[in-house]
Amino acid sequence: MRPGSGAGGPVQQAAEPAAPPEEIRAIPVRHPGRWLAAAVVLLLAAMLVHTLVTNPRFQWDVIGNYFLSSRVLEGLGLTLLLTVVAMAIGIVLGVILAVMRLSSNPLLSGASWAYIWLFRGTPVLVQLLFWFNLAALYPQISVGVPFGPSFAEFSANDVITALAAAILGLGLNEGAYMAEIVRAGILSVEHGQSEAAQALGMRRSLTMRRIILPQAMRVIIPPTGNETISMLKTSSLASVITVTELLYAVQLIYSVNFQTIPLLIVASIWYLIVTSLLTVGQYYIERHYARGSARQLPPTPWQRFRRMLLTFHAPPPAPPAQLPTGPGR
Amino acid sequence: MSMTDTAAMVRAEALHKSFGRLHVLRGINLEVARQEVMCVIGPSGSGKSTLLRCINHLEKINAGRLWVDGELVGYREHGGKLYELRDKEICAKRAEIGMVFQQFNLFPHMTALENVSEAPVRVSGLSKPRAAELAQELLYKVGLQDKATVYPKQLSGGQQQRVAIARALAMQPKLMLFDEPTSALDPELVGEVLAVMRDLAASGMTMIVVTHEMGFAREAGDSLVFMDEGVIVEAGRPREILANPQHARTRSFLAKVL
C-alpha cells in the first residue's frame, strides 16, 4: 500500500481523484530447468530433421511418385468409405442400444447389455474374420417368416463380400462402443430437463429427440470424434480380409517392388492428413453444440487470426490505469 | 359424472402417495375452484411439491382420487374399474396444465423464443411463424421482448423464471402450477417474478402456488393451505390464517418464517 492512501480510511480514499496506481515491477522467477528441457527438445528435433533429409533410404522420390498414384488414392477412398459407413452404422446402433439400455423394460435393457458384452468382449479382428467366414457357418441366407416359409435364398458367399464383411464387422463392433458413449451423454443431462418437457406435454420420443439428445451431444461429440479417428485406423484391419483399403493397397504395391518403407510412409502421411481434417471438423461440431452452454462462444482460430491482424494495425488499447476506479465499481 | 366434479378445477379425495416406504402424502382432500389462486405453504418435506407433481401426473398416486377439470388424472373409470391412460392421453392432459419449476429448467440449447415456441410447434402443431409470434407476445407479457434471441445462460435468474412462465403459458393452460418459483432467486430478483404472477392471477388464471413468499400469499392468494407431514393441517383465507393461525403446528411454522 502506498503511504498516505490508507491512512485516511475508506471515505477519504473514495473522495480522492482517480490517480493512476503504480504498476508492480518485479524481477520474474528464473526457470533454468525449462531452458534445459527446451534445449534437449530442440536438439532431438534437429536430429530428426537431419536424418529425414540425409538418410537416402527414406526415398522421398519414391514416396512422391506413389503419393498420388491411382491405386493409393483408390485405397484411400475405400478407407474413407469404410470409416464413414461403419461409423454411421455405429452411431445409429449406439443410439438405439443406449435408449434400450436405459429402458425400464428388463428384456430390452438386458438385450442391449448382452450385445455390448459380446461385441466389446471380443477383438474386432476376430469379428472381422468371423463375418468374412460366415459362409462356413451359414452357407445359405434366407429371407422369410421366422420358423416358417422363406421367400428368398442367397448364397452367403455372394451376399457377404469382403467389403460387406468389413462394414458389418467394424460397424457392429462400433455400435457397442457408441452405445456406452451415448448412454453417458444421456445420463449427463439433468433430470429436470425431461421433466420440464413432460410438463409441456411432450412425449418421450419427442423429449429424447428435441431436448435430451441435443444436450447430450456436448458429452457425446468429443469421444465420438475420438472413435472416428480410431475407426479410420482400425479400418486397416480390413486388409486381412482382402479389402484393398489404404494399407492393403500399399502392401500390394510393395509386395511387387519391395519399396516397403516408402510406401508405408505414403499410407501414414495419408492417415495423418485425414486425421487432421477430422480434428478440425470435430472442433466446429463441438462449437455448434456448445450453443447456450457458455455466455459467449470462444472465437474460432480463423476469427482469432483476423482479430490479431486487426489489433496489429489498430492503435494500441488505452492503458488500464485510465479506466474509472473507485468504490462504485 | 356429478356436478361437483365439473365445478372445481382441481379436486383431491383421500390422496395418498408413497415413494417406497416413505409415505409422503397421507390423505389429502382439496378443492380448487376455477380462477382461484391457492397458495400452499409448509416446511420442506411436507409433500407440497409432490402434491403439485401428482396433479399433472409427473407422479402416480397410490390411493384416493384426483380430478382436474372434472376428469380423473391418469386413469379412466369404466364400469367400476380403473384403466390406466395411454402415454399419448397423459401427454395431452399435461399439455393443458402449465408448470413452473424452482430451478426454471429452461432448455439451455434453445434461445428464449425457441424455449417458448418449442411445445406449441411440436405438441400443438402450430406453424413455426405463428408460434414465434405467440412466443414474442408472451415474452412481451413477461417484460422480456428484447431477450428473444438470447440463450438462458445469458439471462439472470429472474429473467429465466419469467421465460419459464411464458413457456408454460404458450400451451394456453387452464391451470398453472408453481413449484417454489422464487426460491432459487437472489432476493432482489424475486419481485419481478412475483409481479408477473400477480398479473397472471389478476387475469383470471387458476393457479396453485407452492411458495415461501407470505406477502404474495396474503395479497394475491384467494386461499391458503398449510401442509405438514403429508396432510393439510389448515386451510382458509390467507389473511385469516397468517394473522390468526388455529393450529399449533401452523403457529410454530409461521413464527419461524414471518
Coordinates of C-alpha atoms in Angstrom, one line a residue:
Chain A
M1 CA 0.0 0.0 0.0
R2 CA 1.3 3.5 -0.8
P3 CA 1.9 5.7 2.2
G4 CA -0.9 8.2 2.7
S5 CA -3.6 6.3 0.8
G6 CA -4.7 4.1 3.6
A7 CA -4.2 6.5 6.4
G8 CA -7.4 8.5 5.9
G9 CA -9.7 5.4 5.8
P10 CA -12.1 4.3 3.0
V11 CA -14.1 7.6 3.0
Q12 CA -11.2 9.8 2.1
Q13 CA -10.0 7.2 -0.4
A14 CA -13.3 7.4 -2.3
A15 CA -13.2 11.2 -2.5
E16 CA -9.6 11.2 -3.9
P17 CA -9.4 11.8 -7.6
A18 CA -8.5 8.7 -9.6
A19 CA -4.7 8.8 -9.5
P20 CA -3.1 6.0 -11.7
P21 CA -2.0 3.2 -9.4
E22 CA 1.7 2.4 -9.5
E23 CA 2.2 -0.8 -11.5
I24 CA 4.2 -3.6 -10.0
R25 CA 7.6 -4.1 -11.4
A26 CA 9.2 -7.3 -10.1
I27 CA 12.0 -9.5 -11.3
P28 CA 10.4 -12.7 -12.6
V29 CA 11.4 -16.1 -11.2
R30 CA 14.0 -17.8 -13.4
H31 CA 13.3 -21.3 -14.8
P32 CA 16.7 -22.9 -15.7
G33 CA 15.1 -26.3 -15.9
R34 CA 12.7 -25.1 -18.7
W35 CA 15.6 -23.8 -20.7
L36 CA 17.4 -27.1 -20.4
A37 CA 14.4 -29.1 -21.4
A38 CA 13.8 -26.8 -24.4
A39 CA 17.4 -27.3 -25.5
V40 CA 17.0 -31.1 -25.3
V41 CA 13.8 -31.0 -27.3
L42 CA 15.3 -28.7 -30.0
L43 CA 18.3 -31.0 -30.3
L44 CA 16.1 -34.0 -30.8
A45 CA 14.1 -32.2 -33.4
A46 CA 17.2 -31.2 -35.3
M47 CA 18.4 -34.8 -35.3
L48 CA 15.0 -35.9 -36.6
V49 CA 15.0 -33.4 -39.4
H50 CA 18.6 -34.2 -40.2
T51 CA 18.0 -37.9 -40.6
L52 CA 14.8 -37.3 -42.6
V53 CA 16.8 -35.2 -45.1
T54 CA 20.1 -37.1 -45.3
N55 CA 19.1 -40.7 -45.0
P56 CA 18.7 -41.8 -48.6
R57 CA 16.7 -44.9 -47.7
F58 CA 13.7 -42.8 -46.9
Q59 CA 13.5 -42.5 -50.7
W60 CA 11.4 -39.3 -50.8
D61 CA 11.3 -39.5 -54.6
V62 CA 9.5 -42.9 -54.4
I63 CA 7.1 -41.5 -51.8
G64 CA 6.4 -38.6 -54.2
N65 CA 5.9 -41.0 -57.1
Y66 CA 3.3 -43.1 -55.3
F67 CA 1.7 -40.4 -53.1
L68 CA -1.0 -39.6 -55.7
S69 CA -1.0 -42.8 -57.7
S70 CA -4.4 -44.1 -58.6
R71 CA -4.0 -47.4 -56.6
V72 CA -3.1 -45.4 -53.4
L73 CA -6.0 -43.0 -54.0
E74 CA -8.4 -45.8 -54.6
G75 CA -7.3 -47.4 -51.3
L76 CA -7.7 -44.1 -49.6
G77 CA -11.2 -43.8 -51.0
L78 CA -12.1 -47.3 -49.7
T79 CA -10.7 -46.4 -46.3
L80 CA -12.9 -43.3 -46.1
L81 CA -15.9 -45.3 -47.3
L82 CA -15.3 -47.9 -44.6
T83 CA -14.8 -45.3 -41.9
V84 CA -17.9 -43.3 -42.8
V85 CA -20.3 -46.3 -43.3
A86 CA -19.0 -48.1 -40.2
M87 CA -19.3 -45.0 -38.1
A88 CA -22.8 -44.3 -39.4
I89 CA -23.9 -47.8 -38.5
G90 CA -22.1 -47.5 -35.2
I91 CA -23.8 -44.2 -34.2
V92 CA -27.3 -45.3 -35.2
L93 CA -26.9 -48.6 -33.5
G94 CA -25.3 -46.9 -30.5
V95 CA -28.3 -44.5 -30.0
I96 CA -30.7 -47.4 -30.3
L97 CA -28.7 -49.6 -27.9
A98 CA -28.3 -46.7 -25.4
V99 CA -32.0 -46.0 -25.4
M100 CA -32.7 -49.7 -25.0
R101 CA -30.2 -49.9 -22.2
L102 CA -31.9 -47.1 -20.3
S103 CA -35.4 -48.6 -20.9
S104 CA -37.4 -49.8 -17.9
N105 CA -38.2 -53.0 -19.8
P106 CA -35.7 -55.5 -18.5
L107 CA -35.8 -57.6 -21.7
L108 CA -34.7 -54.5 -23.8
S109 CA -32.1 -53.3 -21.4
G110 CA -30.9 -56.9 -20.9
A111 CA -30.6 -57.5 -24.7
S112 CA -28.6 -54.2 -25.0
W113 CA -26.3 -55.3 -22.2
A114 CA -25.7 -58.7 -23.8
Y115 CA -24.9 -57.1 -27.2
I116 CA -22.4 -54.7 -25.7
W117 CA -20.9 -57.6 -23.6
L118 CA -20.4 -59.7 -26.7
F119 CA -19.1 -57.1 -29.1
R120 CA -16.9 -55.3 -26.7
G121 CA -15.6 -58.5 -25.2
T122 CA -14.1 -60.0 -28.4
P123 CA -11.3 -58.5 -30.6
V124 CA -12.5 -56.6 -33.6
L125 CA -10.0 -58.6 -35.8
V126 CA -11.7 -61.8 -34.7
Q127 CA -15.1 -60.3 -35.5
L128 CA -13.9 -59.3 -39.0
L129 CA -12.6 -62.8 -39.7
F130 CA -15.8 -64.3 -38.3
W131 CA -18.0 -62.2 -40.7
F132 CA -15.7 -63.0 -43.6
N133 CA -16.1 -66.7 -42.9
L134 CA -19.8 -66.6 -42.2
A135 CA -20.5 -68.9 -45.1
A136 CA -18.8 -71.7 -43.2
L137 CA -21.5 -71.3 -40.5
Y138 CA -24.5 -70.4 -42.7
P139 CA -23.9 -71.3 -46.4
Q140 CA -27.4 -70.1 -47.2
I141 CA -29.1 -66.9 -46.1
S142 CA -32.9 -66.9 -46.5
V143 CA -35.4 -64.1 -46.0
G144 CA -38.8 -65.2 -44.8
V145 CA -41.1 -65.8 -41.8
P146 CA -39.2 -67.0 -38.7
F147 CA -39.6 -70.8 -38.3
G148 CA -41.9 -70.5 -41.4
P149 CA -41.6 -70.4 -45.1
S150 CA -38.8 -68.5 -46.8
F151 CA -39.3 -66.1 -49.7
A152 CA -35.7 -65.8 -51.0
E153 CA -32.5 -67.6 -50.5
F154 CA -29.0 -66.3 -51.2
S155 CA -25.6 -67.9 -51.0
A156 CA -23.7 -66.4 -48.1
N157 CA -20.6 -66.0 -50.2
D158 CA -22.4 -63.9 -52.7
V159 CA -24.0 -61.6 -50.1
I160 CA -21.2 -61.2 -47.6
T161 CA -18.4 -60.0 -49.8
A162 CA -15.1 -58.9 -48.2
L163 CA -16.2 -55.3 -48.2
A164 CA -19.6 -56.2 -46.7
A165 CA -17.9 -58.3 -44.0
A166 CA -15.6 -55.4 -43.2
I167 CA -18.5 -52.9 -42.9
L168 CA -20.5 -55.4 -40.8
G169 CA -17.6 -56.2 -38.5
L170 CA -16.5 -52.6 -38.0
G171 CA -20.0 -51.2 -37.7
L172 CA -21.5 -53.7 -35.4
N173 CA -18.4 -53.6 -33.1
E174 CA -18.5 -49.8 -33.1
G175 CA -22.2 -49.9 -32.1
A176 CA -21.2 -51.4 -28.8
Y177 CA -18.7 -48.6 -28.0
M178 CA -21.0 -45.9 -29.2
A179 CA -23.8 -47.2 -27.1
E180 CA -21.8 -46.6 -23.9
I181 CA -20.8 -43.1 -25.2
V182 CA -24.4 -42.2 -26.0
R183 CA -25.6 -43.6 -22.7
A184 CA -23.1 -41.5 -20.8
G185 CA -24.3 -38.4 -22.7
I186 CA -28.0 -39.1 -22.0
L187 CA -27.3 -39.6 -18.3
S188 CA -25.3 -36.3 -18.2
V189 CA -28.5 -34.3 -19.0
E190 CA -30.2 -33.0 -15.8
H191 CA -33.4 -34.8 -14.9
G192 CA -35.3 -31.5 -14.7
Q193 CA -35.0 -31.2 -18.5
S194 CA -37.1 -34.2 -19.3
E195 CA -39.5 -33.2 -16.5
A196 CA -39.9 -29.8 -18.0
A197 CA -40.5 -31.3 -21.4
Q198 CA -43.1 -33.8 -20.0
A199 CA -44.9 -31.0 -18.2
L200 CA -45.3 -29.3 -21.6
G201 CA -47.0 -32.4 -22.9
M202 CA -44.0 -33.6 -24.9
R203 CA -43.9 -37.4 -25.5
R204 CA -41.0 -39.5 -24.5
S205 CA -39.6 -39.9 -28.1
L206 CA -40.0 -36.2 -28.8
T207 CA -38.3 -35.3 -25.5
M208 CA -35.4 -37.6 -26.4
R209 CA -35.1 -36.1 -29.9
R210 CA -35.5 -32.4 -29.2
I211 CA -34.4 -31.9 -25.6
I212 CA -32.2 -34.7 -24.3
L213 CA -30.1 -35.8 -27.3
P214 CA -29.1 -32.2 -28.4
Q215 CA -27.8 -31.5 -24.9
A216 CA -26.2 -35.0 -24.6
M217 CA -24.3 -34.1 -27.8
R218 CA -21.9 -32.0 -25.8
V219 CA -20.8 -35.0 -23.9
I220 CA -21.1 -37.4 -26.9
I221 CA -19.2 -35.5 -29.6
P222 CA -15.6 -35.5 -28.2
P223 CA -15.4 -39.3 -27.6
T224 CA -17.2 -39.8 -31.0
G225 CA -14.5 -37.8 -32.7
N226 CA -12.0 -40.0 -31.0
E227 CA -13.9 -43.1 -32.2
T228 CA -14.0 -41.8 -35.8
I229 CA -10.2 -41.2 -35.8
S230 CA -9.8 -44.6 -34.2
M231 CA -12.1 -46.1 -36.8
L232 CA -10.0 -44.6 -39.7
K233 CA -7.0 -46.5 -38.4
T234 CA -8.9 -49.6 -37.3
S235 CA -10.3 -49.9 -40.9
S236 CA -6.7 -51.0 -41.8
L237 CA -7.6 -54.3 -40.2
A238 CA -9.8 -55.0 -43.1
S239 CA -6.6 -55.6 -45.1
V240 CA -6.5 -59.1 -43.5
I241 CA -9.8 -60.0 -45.2
T242 CA -8.5 -58.8 -48.6
V243 CA -10.3 -55.4 -48.7
T244 CA -8.0 -53.1 -50.7
E245 CA -8.2 -50.2 -48.4
L246 CA -5.2 -47.8 -48.0
L247 CA -2.9 -50.2 -46.1
Y248 CA -3.7 -53.3 -48.3
A249 CA -3.3 -51.1 -51.4
V250 CA 0.3 -50.1 -50.4
Q251 CA 1.0 -53.6 -49.3
L252 CA 0.0 -54.9 -52.7
I253 CA 2.4 -52.4 -54.3
Y254 CA 5.4 -53.1 -52.1
S255 CA 4.9 -56.8 -52.4
V256 CA 5.9 -56.4 -56.0
N257 CA 8.5 -53.6 -55.9
F258 CA 9.9 -54.2 -52.4
Q259 CA 9.8 -50.4 -51.5
T260 CA 8.3 -51.3 -48.1
I261 CA 9.3 -48.3 -46.0
P262 CA 8.5 -45.5 -48.6
L263 CA 5.0 -47.0 -49.2
L264 CA 4.3 -47.4 -45.5
I265 CA 5.2 -43.7 -45.2
V266 CA 2.8 -42.9 -48.1
A267 CA 0.0 -44.6 -46.2
S268 CA 1.0 -43.0 -42.9
I269 CA 1.0 -39.5 -44.4
W270 CA -2.5 -40.0 -45.8
Y271 CA -3.7 -41.3 -42.4
L272 CA -2.3 -38.2 -40.8
I273 CA -3.9 -35.8 -43.3
V274 CA -7.3 -37.3 -42.9
T275 CA -7.0 -37.4 -39.1
S276 CA -6.0 -33.7 -39.1
L277 CA -9.1 -32.9 -41.2
L278 CA -11.3 -34.9 -38.8
T279 CA -9.9 -33.0 -35.9
V280 CA -10.8 -29.6 -37.5
G281 CA -14.3 -30.9 -38.3
Q282 CA -14.7 -32.1 -34.7
Y283 CA -13.7 -28.6 -33.4
Y284 CA -16.5 -27.0 -35.4
I285 CA -19.1 -29.6 -34.5
E286 CA -18.3 -29.2 -30.8
R287 CA -18.6 -25.5 -31.2
H288 CA -22.0 -25.9 -32.8
Y289 CA -23.4 -27.9 -29.9
A290 CA -21.9 -25.6 -27.3
R291 CA -24.6 -23.1 -28.1
G292 CA -26.1 -21.8 -24.9
S293 CA -23.7 -23.6 -22.7
A294 CA -21.3 -20.6 -22.4
R295 CA -22.2 -17.0 -22.2
Q296 CA -20.3 -16.4 -25.4
L297 CA -18.8 -18.9 -27.8
P298 CA -15.0 -18.7 -28.0
P299 CA -13.7 -17.3 -31.3
T300 CA -12.6 -19.8 -34.0
P301 CA -8.9 -19.9 -34.8
W302 CA -9.7 -18.1 -38.0
Q303 CA -11.6 -15.4 -36.1
R304 CA -8.7 -15.1 -33.6
F305 CA -6.3 -14.8 -36.5
R306 CA -8.3 -12.0 -38.1
R307 CA -8.7 -10.2 -34.8
M308 CA -4.9 -10.4 -34.3
L309 CA -4.3 -8.8 -37.7
L310 CA -6.8 -6.0 -36.8
T311 CA -5.3 -5.2 -33.5
F312 CA -1.9 -5.2 -35.2
H313 CA -3.0 -2.3 -37.4
A314 CA -5.2 -0.6 -34.9
P315 CA -3.7 1.9 -32.3
P316 CA -2.8 0.2 -29.0
P317 CA -5.6 -0.1 -26.5
A318 CA -5.8 2.5 -23.7
P319 CA -3.7 1.6 -20.7
P320 CA -5.7 0.1 -17.8
A321 CA -4.7 3.0 -15.5
Q322 CA -7.2 5.3 -17.3
L323 CA -10.2 3.1 -16.5
P324 CA -12.5 4.6 -14.0
T325 CA -11.7 3.4 -10.5
G326 CA -13.3 3.8 -7.1
P327 CA -15.7 2.0 -4.8
G328 CA -18.6 2.4 -7.2
R329 CA -17.3 -0.5 -9.3
Chain B
M1 CA -70.1 -37.5 -13.7
S2 CA -71.6 -35.4 -10.9
M3 CA -71.9 -31.6 -11.0
T4 CA -69.5 -31.1 -8.1
D5 CA -66.7 -32.8 -10.2
T6 CA -67.0 -30.4 -13.0
A7 CA -67.4 -27.3 -10.9
A8 CA -63.9 -27.4 -9.4
M9 CA -60.7 -27.1 -11.4
V10 CA -58.8 -29.5 -9.1
R11 CA -60.3 -31.9 -6.6
A12 CA -58.5 -34.4 -4.5
E13 CA -60.1 -37.0 -2.3
A14 CA -58.1 -39.0 0.3
L15 CA -55.0 -38.8 -1.8
H16 CA -52.0 -40.9 -0.8
K17 CA -48.6 -41.1 -2.3
S18 CA -45.6 -43.1 -1.2
F19 CA -42.1 -43.4 -2.5
G20 CA -41.2 -47.0 -1.4
R21 CA -41.6 -47.0 2.3
L22 CA -41.7 -43.2 2.5
H23 CA -45.3 -42.1 2.9
V24 CA -45.3 -38.6 1.6
L25 CA -49.0 -37.7 1.1
R26 CA -51.2 -39.1 3.8
G27 CA -54.8 -38.4 2.7
I28 CA -55.1 -35.0 1.0
N29 CA -58.6 -33.5 0.5
L30 CA -58.5 -30.4 -1.6
E31 CA -60.7 -28.3 -3.9
V32 CA -59.5 -25.5 -6.1
A33 CA -62.2 -23.5 -7.9
R34 CA -61.9 -22.0 -11.3
Q35 CA -59.9 -18.8 -11.3
E36 CA -58.8 -19.4 -7.7
V37 CA -55.3 -18.7 -6.7
M38 CA -54.3 -21.2 -4.0
C39 CA -51.0 -20.8 -2.2
V40 CA -49.5 -23.9 -0.4
I41 CA -47.1 -23.3 2.4
G42 CA -45.4 -25.7 4.8
P43 CA -42.0 -26.9 5.9
S44 CA -39.7 -28.8 3.5
G45 CA -40.6 -32.4 3.2
S46 CA -44.2 -31.8 3.9
G47 CA -45.3 -33.0 0.5
K48 CA -46.2 -29.7 -1.2
S49 CA -44.1 -30.4 -4.3
T50 CA -45.3 -34.0 -4.5
L51 CA -48.9 -32.8 -4.4
L52 CA -48.2 -30.5 -7.4
R53 CA -46.4 -33.2 -9.3
C54 CA -49.4 -35.6 -8.8
I55 CA -51.7 -33.0 -10.2
N56 CA -50.0 -33.2 -13.7
H57 CA -49.2 -36.8 -13.2
L58 CA -45.5 -36.5 -13.0
E59 CA -46.0 -38.8 -10.1
K60 CA -48.6 -41.6 -9.9
I61 CA -50.8 -41.6 -6.8
N62 CA -51.1 -44.7 -4.7
A63 CA -54.6 -44.3 -3.3
G64 CA -57.6 -41.9 -3.4
R65 CA -58.9 -39.9 -6.4
L66 CA -57.7 -36.8 -8.2
W67 CA -59.6 -34.8 -10.8
V68 CA -58.5 -31.9 -12.9
D69 CA -61.3 -30.1 -14.7
G70 CA -63.7 -32.9 -13.9
E71 CA -61.6 -35.7 -15.3
L72 CA -59.6 -38.3 -13.4
V73 CA -55.8 -37.7 -13.5
G74 CA -54.0 -40.7 -15.1
Y75 CA -57.0 -43.1 -15.3
R76 CA -60.3 -43.7 -16.9
E77 CA -63.1 -45.1 -14.8
H78 CA -65.4 -47.5 -16.6
G79 CA -67.8 -50.0 -15.0
G80 CA -66.3 -49.5 -11.5
K81 CA -62.8 -50.3 -12.8
L82 CA -59.8 -48.0 -13.3
Y83 CA -57.9 -48.2 -16.6
E84 CA -54.5 -46.5 -17.0
L85 CA -54.4 -43.9 -19.6
R86 CA -52.1 -44.3 -22.6
D87 CA -48.9 -42.3 -22.8
K88 CA -50.5 -40.1 -25.5
E89 CA -53.6 -39.3 -23.5
I90 CA -51.5 -38.4 -20.4
C91 CA -49.3 -36.1 -22.5
A92 CA -52.4 -34.4 -24.0
K93 CA -53.7 -33.7 -20.5
R94 CA -50.3 -32.5 -19.2
A95 CA -50.3 -30.0 -22.1
E96 CA -53.3 -28.3 -20.6
I97 CA -51.5 -27.8 -17.3
G98 CA -48.6 -25.3 -17.1
M99 CA -45.8 -26.0 -14.6
V100 CA -43.1 -23.7 -13.4
F101 CA -40.1 -25.2 -11.5
Q102 CA -37.9 -24.0 -8.8
Q103 CA -34.8 -24.5 -10.9
F104 CA -36.5 -23.0 -14.0
N105 CA -35.5 -26.0 -16.2
L106 CA -35.3 -23.9 -19.3
F107 CA -33.8 -25.7 -22.3
P108 CA -30.2 -24.4 -22.4
H109 CA -29.6 -25.2 -26.1
M110 CA -32.5 -23.0 -27.2
T111 CA -33.0 -19.3 -27.2
A112 CA -35.7 -17.7 -25.1
L113 CA -38.0 -17.6 -28.1
E114 CA -37.3 -21.2 -29.0
N115 CA -37.9 -22.2 -25.4
V116 CA -41.4 -20.7 -25.6
S117 CA -42.3 -21.8 -29.1
E118 CA -41.0 -25.4 -28.9
A119 CA -44.1 -27.0 -27.4
P120 CA -46.6 -25.1 -29.4
V121 CA -44.9 -26.3 -32.6
R122 CA -44.1 -29.9 -31.6
V123 CA -47.1 -30.6 -29.4
S124 CA -49.9 -28.4 -30.5
G125 CA -48.9 -28.4 -34.2
L126 CA -48.7 -24.6 -34.6
S127 CA -46.8 -23.4 -37.6
K128 CA -43.4 -22.0 -36.8
P129 CA -44.2 -18.4 -37.7
R130 CA -47.4 -18.4 -35.8
A131 CA -45.7 -20.0 -32.8
A132 CA -42.9 -17.4 -33.0
E133 CA -45.5 -14.7 -33.0
L134 CA -47.2 -16.2 -30.0
A135 CA -43.8 -16.5 -28.2
Q136 CA -43.0 -12.9 -28.9
E137 CA -46.3 -11.8 -27.5
L138 CA -45.7 -13.9 -24.3
L139 CA -42.2 -12.6 -23.9
Y140 CA -43.7 -9.1 -24.1
K141 CA -46.2 -10.0 -21.5
V142 CA -43.4 -11.0 -19.0
G143 CA -41.4 -8.0 -20.0
L144 CA -38.6 -9.7 -22.0
Q145 CA -39.5 -8.8 -25.6
D146 CA -35.9 -7.7 -26.2
K147 CA -34.4 -11.0 -24.9
A148 CA -36.0 -13.3 -27.6
T149 CA -32.7 -14.3 -29.2
V150 CA -30.8 -14.8 -26.0
Y151 CA -29.8 -18.1 -24.5
P152 CA -30.9 -18.9 -20.9
K153 CA -27.3 -18.8 -19.6
Q154 CA -27.1 -15.1 -20.6
L155 CA -30.2 -14.3 -18.5
S156 CA -30.5 -13.5 -14.8
G157 CA -32.4 -16.0 -12.6
G158 CA -35.5 -13.7 -12.5
Q159 CA -35.4 -13.4 -16.3
Q160 CA -35.0 -17.1 -16.7
Q161 CA -38.0 -17.8 -14.5
R162 CA -40.1 -15.3 -16.4
V163 CA -39.2 -17.1 -19.7
A164 CA -40.2 -20.3 -18.0
I165 CA -43.6 -18.8 -17.1
A166 CA -44.0 -17.6 -20.7
R167 CA -43.1 -21.1 -21.9
A168 CA -45.8 -22.7 -19.7
L169 CA -48.4 -20.1 -20.9
A170 CA -47.6 -20.8 -24.5
M171 CA -49.6 -24.0 -24.2
Q172 CA -52.7 -22.0 -23.2
P173 CA -53.1 -23.9 -20.0
K174 CA -56.3 -23.9 -17.9
L175 CA -54.3 -24.4 -14.7
M176 CA -50.9 -23.2 -13.7
L177 CA -48.7 -25.0 -11.1
F178 CA -45.8 -23.1 -9.5
D179 CA -43.3 -25.1 -7.5
E180 CA -41.4 -22.6 -5.3
P181 CA -40.9 -20.3 -8.3
T182 CA -38.8 -17.8 -6.4
S183 CA -36.8 -20.0 -4.0
A184 CA -33.8 -20.2 -6.2
L185 CA -33.6 -16.5 -6.9
D186 CA -31.5 -13.8 -5.4
P187 CA -33.7 -11.6 -3.1
E188 CA -33.6 -8.6 -5.4
L189 CA -34.9 -10.7 -8.3
V190 CA -37.9 -12.2 -6.5
G191 CA -40.1 -9.1 -7.1
E192 CA -40.1 -9.2 -10.9
V193 CA -41.2 -12.8 -10.9
L194 CA -44.0 -12.2 -8.4
A195 CA -45.2 -9.2 -10.4
V196 CA -45.7 -11.5 -13.4
M197 CA -47.5 -14.0 -11.3
R198 CA -49.7 -11.2 -9.9
D199 CA -50.7 -10.1 -13.4
L200 CA -51.5 -13.7 -14.3
A201 CA -53.6 -14.1 -11.2
A202 CA -55.5 -10.9 -12.0
S203 CA -56.2 -12.1 -15.5
G204 CA -58.2 -15.0 -14.0
M205 CA -55.8 -17.9 -14.3
T206 CA -56.4 -20.8 -11.9
M207 CA -53.1 -21.2 -10.0
I208 CA -51.7 -23.4 -7.3
V209 CA -48.5 -21.8 -5.9
V210 CA -46.2 -23.6 -3.5
T211 CA -44.3 -20.7 -2.0
H212 CA -42.4 -19.2 0.9
E213 CA -43.5 -15.7 -0.1
M214 CA -46.0 -14.9 2.6
G215 CA -46.5 -11.4 1.1
F216 CA -47.6 -12.9 -2.2
A217 CA -49.9 -15.4 -0.5
R218 CA -51.5 -12.6 1.5
E219 CA -52.1 -10.2 -1.4
A220 CA -52.5 -12.4 -4.4
G221 CA -53.9 -15.6 -2.9
D222 CA -57.6 -16.4 -2.7
S223 CA -56.9 -19.3 -0.4
L224 CA -54.0 -20.6 1.7
V225 CA -53.2 -24.2 2.6
F226 CA -50.7 -25.2 5.3
M227 CA -49.3 -28.7 4.9
D228 CA -47.2 -30.7 7.3
E229 CA -46.1 -34.3 7.2
G230 CA -48.3 -35.1 4.2
V231 CA -51.6 -33.7 5.4
I232 CA -53.4 -30.4 5.1
V233 CA -53.3 -29.0 8.6
E234 CA -55.1 -25.8 8.0
A235 CA -56.8 -24.1 5.0
G236 CA -58.8 -20.9 4.5
R237 CA -58.4 -17.3 3.7
P238 CA -54.7 -16.2 3.6
R239 CA -55.2 -13.1 5.8
E240 CA -57.0 -15.1 8.4
I241 CA -54.5 -17.9 8.6
L242 CA -51.5 -15.7 8.5
A243 CA -52.9 -13.3 11.2
N244 CA -54.6 -15.9 13.3
P245 CA -53.5 -19.5 12.8
Q246 CA -55.7 -22.0 14.6
H247 CA -53.3 -24.9 14.9
A248 CA -50.2 -25.1 17.0
R249 CA -48.1 -26.5 14.1
T250 CA -49.2 -23.6 11.8
R251 CA -48.3 -21.2 14.5
S252 CA -44.9 -22.6 15.1
F253 CA -44.2 -22.7 11.3
L254 CA -45.3 -19.1 10.8
A255 CA -43.3 -18.0 13.8
K256 CA -40.2 -19.3 12.0
V257 CA -40.8 -17.8 8.5
L258 CA -42.6 -14.5 9.2

